[in-house]
Tab-separated table of N, CA and C in Angstrom:
chain	number	residue	atom	x	y	z
A	1	MET	N	30.148	98.383	107.127
A	1	MET	CA	30.652	98.526	105.774
A	1	MET	C	31.555	99.733	105.653
A	2	ALA	N	32.101	99.917	104.438
A	2	ALA	CA	33.031	101.019	104.199
A	2	ALA	C	32.307	102.352	104.220
A	3	GLU	N	33.055	103.364	104.646
A	3	GLU	CA	32.534	104.721	104.701
A	3	GLU	C	32.414	105.284	103.292
A	4	VAL	N	31.309	105.930	102.984
A	4	VAL	CA	31.105	106.532	101.674
A	4	VAL	C	31.358	108.031	101.795
A	5	LEU	N	32.244	108.540	100.946
A	5	LEU	CA	32.567	109.962	100.974
A	5	LEU	C	31.746	110.710	99.935
A	6	GLN	N	31.243	111.872	100.347
A	6	GLN	CA	30.462	112.688	99.437
A	6	GLN	C	31.312	113.757	98.749
A	7	SER	N	32.494	114.086	99.324
A	7	SER	CA	33.355	115.106	98.728
A	7	SER	C	34.820	114.678	98.878
A	8	LEU	N	35.706	115.413	98.199
A	8	LEU	CA	37.126	115.092	98.228
A	8	LEU	C	37.816	115.570	99.505
A	9	GLU	N	37.182	116.445	100.297
A	9	GLU	CA	37.811	116.953	101.508
A	9	GLU	C	38.032	115.849	102.540
A	10	GLY	N	37.200	114.845	102.527
A	10	GLY	CA	37.301	113.773	103.524
A	10	GLY	C	38.385	112.746	103.217
A	11	LEU	N	39.007	112.850	102.045
A	11	LEU	CA	40.036	111.863	101.681
A	11	LEU	C	41.249	111.909	102.609
A	12	GLU	N	41.575	113.088	103.120
A	12	GLU	CA	42.767	113.243	103.959
A	12	GLU	C	42.659	112.414	105.236
A	13	SER	N	41.443	112.276	105.748
A	13	SER	CA	41.278	111.520	106.995
A	13	SER	C	41.423	110.010	106.769
A	14	LEU	N	41.182	109.538	105.561
A	14	LEU	CA	41.279	108.103	105.274
A	14	LEU	C	42.700	107.649	104.949
A	15	LYS	N	43.566	108.612	104.632
A	15	LYS	CA	44.926	108.256	104.236
A	15	LYS	C	45.687	107.683	105.438
A	16	PRO	N	46.320	106.500	105.268
A	16	PRO	CA	47.059	105.941	106.404
A	16	PRO	C	48.317	106.769	106.696
A	17	GLN	N	48.642	106.851	107.959
A	17	GLN	CA	49.817	107.617	108.369
A	17	GLN	C	51.083	106.878	107.960
A	18	ALA	N	52.000	107.602	107.330
A	18	ALA	CA	53.270	107.003	106.907
A	18	ALA	C	54.146	106.769	108.138
A	19	PRO	N	54.823	105.618	108.194
A	19	PRO	CA	55.686	105.379	109.356
A	19	PRO	C	56.873	106.331	109.347
A	20	GLU	N	57.280	106.759	110.532
A	20	GLU	CA	58.399	107.693	110.626
A	20	GLU	C	59.698	106.988	110.303
A	21	ALA	N	60.635	107.754	109.745
A	21	ALA	CA	61.956	107.206	109.446
A	21	ALA	C	62.648	106.857	110.764
A	22	PRO	N	63.442	105.771	110.769
A	22	PRO	CA	64.091	105.398	112.025
A	22	PRO	C	65.095	106.462	112.470
A	23	LYS	N	65.075	106.746	113.748
A	23	LYS	CA	66.007	107.723	114.305
A	23	LYS	C	67.312	107.014	114.628
A	24	HIS	N	68.413	107.530	114.086
A	24	HIS	CA	69.717	106.950	114.351
A	24	HIS	C	70.310	107.647	115.564
A	25	VAL	N	70.808	106.836	116.495
A	25	VAL	CA	71.361	107.385	117.728
A	25	VAL	C	72.863	107.160	117.755
A	26	GLN	N	73.528	107.955	118.583
A	26	GLN	CA	74.974	107.863	118.712
A	26	GLN	C	75.331	106.581	119.466
A	27	LYS	N	76.314	105.831	118.931
A	27	LYS	CA	76.764	104.588	119.559
A	27	LYS	C	78.241	104.739	119.913
A	28	LEU	N	78.534	104.857	121.203
A	28	LEU	CA	79.908	105.029	121.664
A	28	LEU	C	80.245	103.962	122.688
A	29	ASP	N	81.543	103.605	122.779
A	29	ASP	CA	81.973	102.674	123.821
A	29	ASP	C	82.316	103.463	125.081
A	30	LYS	N	82.825	102.768	126.114
A	30	LYS	CA	83.079	103.438	127.393
A	30	LYS	C	84.232	104.433	127.322
A	31	PHE	N	85.040	104.393	126.249
A	31	PHE	CA	86.139	105.342	126.071
A	31	PHE	C	85.741	106.530	125.197
A	32	GLY	N	84.490	106.624	124.797
A	32	GLY	CA	84.024	107.732	123.976
A	32	GLY	C	84.360	107.584	122.507
A	33	ARG	N	84.598	106.348	122.048
A	33	ARG	CA	84.936	106.103	120.649
A	33	ARG	C	83.766	105.425	119.955
A	34	ALA	N	83.695	105.612	118.647
A	34	ALA	CA	82.715	104.890	117.830
A	34	ALA	C	83.451	103.764	117.116
A	35	TYR	N	82.884	102.550	117.140
A	35	TYR	CA	83.520	101.387	116.523
A	35	TYR	C	82.683	100.919	115.346
A	36	ALA	N	83.375	100.509	114.276
A	36	ALA	CA	82.680	99.945	113.117
A	36	ALA	C	83.619	98.988	112.404
A	37	THR	N	83.034	98.082	111.648
A	37	THR	CA	83.789	97.131	110.837
A	37	THR	C	83.532	97.445	109.373
A	38	GLY	N	84.601	97.524	108.588
A	38	GLY	CA	84.478	97.750	107.157
A	38	GLY	C	85.029	96.559	106.401
A	39	LYS	N	84.425	96.244	105.257
A	39	LYS	CA	84.865	95.095	104.469
A	39	LYS	C	84.948	95.450	102.996
A	40	ARG	N	85.905	94.831	102.310
A	40	ARG	CA	86.070	94.996	100.865
A	40	ARG	C	86.883	93.809	100.374
A	41	LYS	N	86.398	93.091	99.359
A	41	LYS	CA	87.042	91.872	98.861
A	41	LYS	C	87.296	90.922	100.032
A	42	ASP	N	88.544	90.552	100.285
A	42	ASP	CA	88.849	89.672	101.415
A	42	ASP	C	89.357	90.438	102.625
A	43	ALA	N	89.410	91.757	102.557
A	43	ALA	CA	89.976	92.564	103.636
A	43	ALA	C	88.897	92.951	104.643
A	44	VAL	N	89.296	92.973	105.909
A	44	VAL	CA	88.411	93.381	106.994
A	44	VAL	C	89.139	94.434	107.816
A	45	ALA	N	88.467	95.547	108.094
A	45	ALA	CA	89.059	96.624	108.889
A	45	ALA	C	88.202	96.863	110.123
A	46	ARG	N	88.848	96.844	111.285
A	46	ARG	CA	88.188	97.218	112.541
A	46	ARG	C	88.620	98.649	112.847
A	47	VAL	N	87.643	99.554	112.984
A	47	VAL	CA	87.931	100.988	113.033
A	47	VAL	C	87.334	101.599	114.297
A	48	TRP	N	88.151	102.395	114.998
A	48	TRP	CA	87.707	103.193	116.139
A	48	TRP	C	87.936	104.654	115.793
A	49	VAL	N	86.903	105.487	115.988
A	49	VAL	CA	86.958	106.908	115.655
A	49	VAL	C	86.654	107.703	116.917
A	50	ARG	N	87.458	108.756	117.166
A	50	ARG	CA	87.216	109.661	118.284
A	50	ARG	C	87.661	111.063	117.876
A	51	PRO	N	87.184	112.099	118.538
A	51	PRO	CA	87.603	113.459	118.184
A	51	PRO	C	89.099	113.631	118.409
A	52	GLY	N	89.727	114.376	117.520
A	52	GLY	CA	91.167	114.575	117.640
A	52	GLY	C	91.691	115.518	116.584
A	53	THR	N	92.927	115.250	116.157
A	53	THR	CA	93.616	116.159	115.240
A	53	THR	C	93.704	115.623	113.819
A	54	GLY	N	93.101	114.476	113.535
A	54	GLY	CA	93.141	113.922	112.183
A	54	GLY	C	94.213	112.869	111.990
A	55	LYS	N	94.764	112.320	113.079
A	55	LYS	CA	95.812	111.310	112.989
A	55	LYS	C	95.180	109.947	112.712
A	56	ILE	N	95.688	109.236	111.694
A	56	ILE	CA	95.173	107.910	111.345
A	56	ILE	C	96.284	106.898	111.576
A	57	THR	N	95.986	105.880	112.392
A	57	THR	CA	96.944	104.826	112.713
A	57	THR	C	96.403	103.518	112.182
A	58	VAL	N	97.211	102.843	111.361
A	58	VAL	CA	96.806	101.567	110.764
A	58	VAL	C	97.791	100.503	111.234
A	59	ASN	N	97.293	99.501	111.943
A	59	ASN	CA	98.133	98.420	112.472
A	59	ASN	C	99.356	98.982	113.210
A	60	GLU	N	99.123	99.985	114.046
A	60	GLU	CA	100.153	100.640	114.861
A	60	GLU	C	101.225	101.346	114.034
A	61	ARG	N	100.905	101.683	112.788
A	61	ARG	CA	101.790	102.487	111.938
A	61	ARG	C	101.007	103.684	111.432
A	62	THR	N	101.714	104.716	111.016
A	62	THR	CA	101.022	105.883	110.478
A	62	THR	C	100.456	105.555	109.094
A	63	LEU	N	99.527	106.374	108.669
A	63	LEU	CA	98.881	106.161	107.370
A	63	LEU	C	99.887	106.224	106.232
A	64	GLU	N	100.836	107.179	106.308
A	64	GLU	CA	101.803	107.359	105.228
A	64	GLU	C	102.757	106.180	105.114
A	65	VAL	N	103.054	105.518	106.238
A	65	VAL	CA	103.960	104.371	106.207
A	65	VAL	C	103.235	103.135	105.681
A	66	TYR	N	102.018	102.898	106.158
A	66	TYR	CA	101.302	101.674	105.784
A	66	TYR	C	100.797	101.738	104.343
A	67	PHE	N	100.175	102.865	103.978
A	67	PHE	CA	99.674	103.047	102.612
A	67	PHE	C	100.574	104.073	101.928
A	68	ALA	N	101.601	103.594	101.228
A	68	ALA	CA	102.583	104.480	100.613
A	68	ALA	C	102.033	105.160	99.360
A	69	ARG	N	101.093	104.503	98.645
A	69	ARG	CA	100.571	105.085	97.414
A	69	ARG	C	99.579	106.204	97.712
A	70	PRO	N	99.730	107.364	97.077
A	70	PRO	CA	98.823	108.491	97.357
A	70	PRO	C	97.370	108.192	97.017
A	71	VAL	N	97.130	107.342	96.032
A	71	VAL	CA	95.751	107.014	95.645
A	71	VAL	C	95.032	106.309	96.797
A	72	LEU	N	95.721	105.409	97.471
A	72	LEU	CA	95.115	104.688	98.584
A	72	LEU	C	94.826	105.639	99.750
A	73	ARG	N	95.734	106.572	99.992
A	73	ARG	CA	95.503	107.547	101.067
A	73	ARG	C	94.325	108.457	100.719
A	74	MET	N	94.175	108.797	99.429
A	74	MET	CA	93.051	109.626	99.007
A	74	MET	C	91.728	108.873	99.218
A	75	ILE	N	91.713	107.580	98.921
A	75	ILE	CA	90.510	106.771	99.109
A	75	ILE	C	90.092	106.771	100.577
A	76	ILE	N	91.074	106.659	101.463
A	76	ILE	CA	90.784	106.602	102.893
A	76	ILE	C	90.261	107.943	103.408
A	77	GLN	N	90.715	109.053	102.833
A	77	GLN	CA	90.301	110.380	103.290
A	77	GLN	C	88.941	110.806	102.735
A	78	GLN	N	88.391	110.081	101.765
A	78	GLN	CA	87.142	110.489	101.110
A	78	GLN	C	85.959	110.688	102.064
A	79	PRO	N	85.718	109.791	103.038
A	79	PRO	CA	84.565	110.033	103.921
A	79	PRO	C	84.670	111.339	104.706
A	80	PHE	N	85.884	111.698	105.141
A	80	PHE	CA	86.049	112.956	105.874
A	80	PHE	C	85.772	114.143	104.971
A	81	ALA	N	86.198	114.074	103.708
A	81	ALA	CA	85.947	115.171	102.771
A	81	ALA	C	84.456	115.299	102.472
A	82	ALA	N	83.768	114.158	102.302
A	82	ALA	CA	82.335	114.196	101.998
A	82	ALA	C	81.534	114.746	103.171
A	83	ALA	N	81.991	114.452	104.386
A	83	ALA	CA	81.277	114.918	105.577
A	83	ALA	C	81.787	116.267	106.064
A	84	ALA	N	82.799	116.845	105.388
A	84	ALA	CA	83.419	118.119	105.786
A	84	ALA	C	83.940	118.038	107.208
A	85	ARG	N	84.647	116.965	107.517
A	85	ARG	CA	85.206	116.750	108.858
A	85	ARG	C	86.709	116.453	108.797
A	86	SER	N	87.411	116.968	107.809
A	86	SER	CA	88.836	116.700	107.665
A	86	SER	C	89.606	117.252	108.856
A	87	GLY	N	90.464	116.418	109.451
A	87	GLY	CA	91.294	116.837	110.564
A	87	GLY	C	90.592	116.961	111.892
A	88	GLN	N	89.375	116.437	112.013
A	88	GLN	CA	88.628	116.570	113.266
A	88	GLN	C	88.555	115.273	114.058
A	89	TYR	N	88.928	114.147	113.447
A	89	TYR	CA	88.820	112.859	114.124
A	89	TYR	C	90.129	112.092	114.039
A	90	ASP	N	90.470	111.403	115.127
A	90	ASP	CA	91.579	110.457	115.129
A	90	ASP	C	91.005	109.078	114.837
A	91	VAL	N	91.733	108.307	114.033
A	91	VAL	CA	91.286	106.975	113.646
A	91	VAL	C	92.359	105.972	114.043
A	92	VAL	N	91.951	104.932	114.756
A	92	VAL	CA	92.825	103.805	115.069
A	92	VAL	C	92.167	102.584	114.457
A	93	CYS	N	92.924	101.827	113.655
A	93	CYS	CA	92.303	100.687	112.992
A	93	CYS	C	93.291	99.546	112.847
A	94	THR	N	92.739	98.351	112.693
A	94	THR	CA	93.509	97.167	112.357
A	94	THR	C	92.895	96.582	111.101
A	95	VAL	N	93.723	96.293	110.116
A	95	VAL	CA	93.239	95.691	108.878
A	95	VAL	C	93.929	94.352	108.692
A	96	SER	N	93.197	93.418	108.101
A	96	SER	CA	93.768	92.101	107.830
A	96	SER	C	93.107	91.534	106.584
A	97	GLY	N	93.819	90.670	105.904
A	97	GLY	CA	93.285	90.005	104.720
A	97	GLY	C	93.382	90.859	103.477
A	98	GLY	N	93.416	90.201	102.331
A	98	GLY	CA	93.413	90.894	101.055
A	98	GLY	C	94.698	91.645	100.779
A	99	GLY	N	94.673	92.482	99.762
A	99	GLY	CA	95.823	93.294	99.398
A	99	GLY	C	95.637	94.725	99.858
A	100	LEU	N	96.552	95.588	99.480
A	100	LEU	CA	96.498	96.970	99.940
A	100	LEU	C	95.273	97.707	99.412
A	101	SER	N	94.885	97.444	98.166
A	101	SER	CA	93.720	98.121	97.598
A	101	SER	C	92.441	97.719	98.340
A	102	GLY	N	92.280	96.426	98.593
A	102	GLY	CA	91.113	95.963	99.339
A	102	GLY	C	91.119	96.476	100.766
A	103	GLN	N	92.294	96.563	101.376
A	103	GLN	CA	92.388	97.071	102.738
A	103	GLN	C	92.025	98.547	102.800
A	104	ALA	N	92.440	99.320	101.798
A	104	ALA	CA	92.072	100.736	101.764
A	104	ALA	C	90.564	100.896	101.604
A	105	GLY	N	89.953	100.072	100.752
A	105	GLY	CA	88.496	100.121	100.596
A	105	GLY	C	87.769	99.710	101.865
A	106	ALA	N	88.293	98.696	102.562
A	106	ALA	CA	87.687	98.264	103.820
A	106	ALA	C	87.805	99.353	104.877
A	107	LEU	N	88.941	100.033	104.894
A	107	LEU	CA	89.156	101.112	105.856
A	107	LEU	C	88.212	102.277	105.579
A	108	ARG	N	88.013	102.602	104.306
A	108	ARG	CA	87.076	103.665	103.946
A	108	ARG	C	85.663	103.316	104.391
A	109	HIS	N	85.267	102.063	104.169
A	109	HIS	CA	83.934	101.608	104.577
A	109	HIS	C	83.782	101.680	106.090
A	110	GLY	N	84.812	101.237	106.828
A	110	GLY	CA	84.752	101.259	108.280
A	110	GLY	C	84.723	102.669	108.840
A	111	ILE	N	85.517	103.568	108.275
A	111	ILE	CA	85.521	104.959	108.730
A	111	ILE	C	84.150	105.587	108.511
A	112	SER	N	83.549	105.320	107.365
A	112	SER	CA	82.230	105.888	107.063
A	112	SER	C	81.192	105.412	108.065
A	113	ARG	N	81.200	104.115	108.363
A	113	ARG	CA	80.224	103.583	109.315
A	113	ARG	C	80.472	104.130	110.715
A	114	ALA	N	81.747	104.222	111.114
A	114	ALA	CA	82.055	104.743	112.447
A	114	ALA	C	81.657	106.215	112.570
A	115	LEU	N	81.824	106.990	111.500
A	115	LEU	CA	81.405	108.391	111.538
A	115	LEU	C	79.896	108.522	111.729
A	116	THR	N	79.134	107.635	111.097
A	116	THR	CA	77.679	107.696	111.277
A	116	THR	C	77.284	107.281	112.686
A	117	TYR	N	78.078	106.410	113.319
A	117	TYR	CA	77.785	106.048	114.702
A	117	TYR	C	78.142	107.200	115.644
A	118	TYR	N	79.177	107.954	115.324
A	118	TYR	CA	79.561	109.077	116.179
A	118	TYR	C	78.655	110.284	115.947
A	119	GLU	N	78.401	110.595	114.679
A	119	GLU	CA	77.517	111.716	114.327
A	119	GLU	C	76.429	111.200	113.389
A	120	PRO	N	75.277	110.801	113.920
A	120	PRO	CA	74.221	110.231	113.061
A	120	PRO	C	73.751	111.164	111.952
A	121	GLU	N	73.897	112.490	112.116
A	121	GLU	CA	73.432	113.410	111.067
A	121	GLU	C	74.325	113.380	109.835
A	122	LEU	N	75.491	112.733	109.912
A	122	LEU	CA	76.371	112.607	108.744
A	122	LEU	C	75.934	111.474	107.810
A	123	ARG	N	74.938	110.714	108.204
A	123	ARG	CA	74.508	109.569	107.401
A	123	ARG	C	74.066	109.998	106.000
A	124	GLY	N	73.403	111.118	105.879
A	124	GLY	CA	72.916	111.592	104.581
A	124	GLY	C	74.026	111.815	103.572
A	125	PRO	N	75.001	112.685	103.870
A	125	PRO	CA	76.057	112.920	102.879
A	125	PRO	C	76.914	111.684	102.593
A	126	LEU	N	77.137	110.845	103.612
A	126	LEU	CA	77.947	109.644	103.383
A	126	LEU	C	77.183	108.628	102.546
A	127	LYS	N	75.890	108.510	102.783
A	127	LYS	CA	75.073	107.580	101.995
A	127	LYS	C	74.994	108.064	100.551
A	128	LYS	N	74.867	109.372	100.377
A	128	LYS	CA	74.786	109.932	99.026
A	128	LYS	C	76.080	109.693	98.260
A	129	GLY	N	77.218	109.751	98.954
A	129	GLY	CA	78.504	109.485	98.319
A	129	GLY	C	78.763	108.014	98.071
A	130	GLY	N	77.923	107.132	98.616
A	130	GLY	CA	78.081	105.698	98.405
A	130	GLY	C	79.116	105.053	99.313
A	131	PHE	N	79.464	105.717	100.425
A	131	PHE	CA	80.499	105.192	101.300
A	131	PHE	C	79.970	104.176	102.303
A	132	LEU	N	78.660	104.131	102.520
A	132	LEU	CA	78.100	103.204	103.501
A	132	LEU	C	77.730	101.861	102.884
A	133	THR	N	77.747	101.769	101.570
A	133	THR	CA	77.400	100.525	100.891
A	133	THR	C	78.625	99.629	100.809
A	134	ARG	N	78.471	98.396	101.242
A	134	ARG	CA	79.569	97.437	101.187
A	134	ARG	C	79.703	96.961	99.751
A	135	ASP	N	80.894	97.120	99.174
A	135	ASP	CA	81.144	96.673	97.807
A	135	ASP	C	81.242	95.152	97.838
A	136	SER	N	80.233	94.476	97.309
A	136	SER	CA	80.132	93.028	97.469
A	136	SER	C	80.896	92.245	96.410
A	137	ARG	N	81.597	92.936	95.527
A	137	ARG	CA	82.326	92.208	94.488
A	137	ARG	C	83.519	91.470	95.094
A	138	VAL	N	83.567	90.171	94.875
A	138	VAL	CA	84.682	89.357	95.359
A	138	VAL	C	85.197	88.513	94.200
A	139	VAL	N	86.337	87.881	94.400
A	139	VAL	CA	86.954	87.077	93.345
A	139	VAL	C	86.080	85.871	93.057
A	140	GLU	N	85.862	85.607	91.777
A	140	GLU	CA	85.052	84.465	91.368
A	140	GLU	C	85.848	83.173	91.566
A	141	ARG	N	85.169	82.130	92.004
A	141	ARG	CA	85.871	80.882	92.292
A	141	ARG	C	86.262	80.153	91.023
A	142	LYS	N	87.297	79.327	91.130
A	142	LYS	CA	87.758	78.526	90.006
A	142	LYS	C	86.795	77.368	89.800
A	143	LYS	N	86.501	77.051	88.523
A	143	LYS	CA	85.627	75.929	88.195
A	143	LYS	C	86.459	74.761	87.687
A	144	TYR	N	85.963	73.567	87.926
A	144	TYR	CA	86.659	72.388	87.412
A	144	TYR	C	86.515	72.335	85.897
A	145	GLY	N	87.537	71.789	85.227
A	145	GLY	CA	87.541	71.749	83.766
A	145	GLY	C	87.973	73.064	83.146
A	146	ARG	N	88.412	74.017	83.957
A	146	ARG	CA	88.842	75.320	83.478
A	146	ARG	C	90.203	75.638	84.093
A	147	ALA	N	90.970	76.494	83.398
A	147	ALA	CA	92.276	76.879	83.913
A	147	ALA	C	92.133	77.842	85.093
A	148	LYS	N	91.180	78.788	84.973
A	148	LYS	CA	90.889	79.716	86.071
A	148	LYS	C	89.379	79.759	86.223
A	149	ALA	N	88.827	80.888	86.655
A	149	ALA	CA	87.386	80.960	86.861
A	149	ALA	C	86.626	80.801	85.537
A	150	ARG	N	87.126	81.434	84.466
A	150	ARG	CA	86.434	81.371	83.166
A	150	ARG	C	87.338	80.931	82.029
A	151	ARG	N	88.639	81.076	82.177
A	151	ARG	CA	89.550	80.763	81.087
A	151	ARG	C	89.599	79.265	80.857
A	152	SER	N	89.462	78.865	79.585
A	152	SER	CA	89.549	77.442	79.231
A	152	SER	C	91.003	77.064	79.009
A	153	PHE	N	91.246	75.761	79.030
A	153	PHE	CA	92.571	75.286	78.672
A	153	PHE	C	92.785	75.523	77.180
A	154	GLN	N	94.038	75.589	76.769
A	154	GLN	CA	94.343	75.850	75.370
A	154	GLN	C	93.830	74.679	74.515
A	155	PHE	N	93.167	75.041	73.409
A	155	PHE	CA	92.610	74.018	72.516
A	155	PHE	C	93.656	73.599	71.493
A	156	SER	N	93.762	72.304	71.264
A	156	SER	CA	94.667	71.793	70.244
A	156	SER	C	93.895	70.778	69.410
A	157	LYS	N	93.925	70.962	68.085
A	157	LYS	CA	93.160	70.053	67.227
A	157	LYS	C	93.831	68.683	67.156
A	158	ARG	N	95.168	68.645	67.178
A	158	ARG	CA	95.889	67.371	67.113
A	158	ARG	C	96.717	67.154	68.335
């Protein structure tokens, strides 16, 4: 039968041990790079991160050429700012699908994941900033009997 305790001191021995948090390990390829995939809307970014001078190459073009709008470049730089690693990593990536805004979001997601694979201790600040969560919002599909996803056809009484 169950053990009967006469005092509160014995409660500590009955408490089940909490499982340890999973240890995240560094994941690198044979070239010393960390690889990750980032997604946003319909865009997919394949990202390779390695130590360097902070050069970002997107589809074999520089960041300033591919993403001309400063807002998009700021979005891409956010994980480095949150992890205090600005200018310490070179990024090579290929993006496809979606528009420029979705591609910038996918690139940010991929960079964040690749940074956690290269430096597992960065997972905390990146997770707190919300950079590791995949934004699952996508375009709603069109329904039959409707002009678009929700818009009805124009009503006419006669």
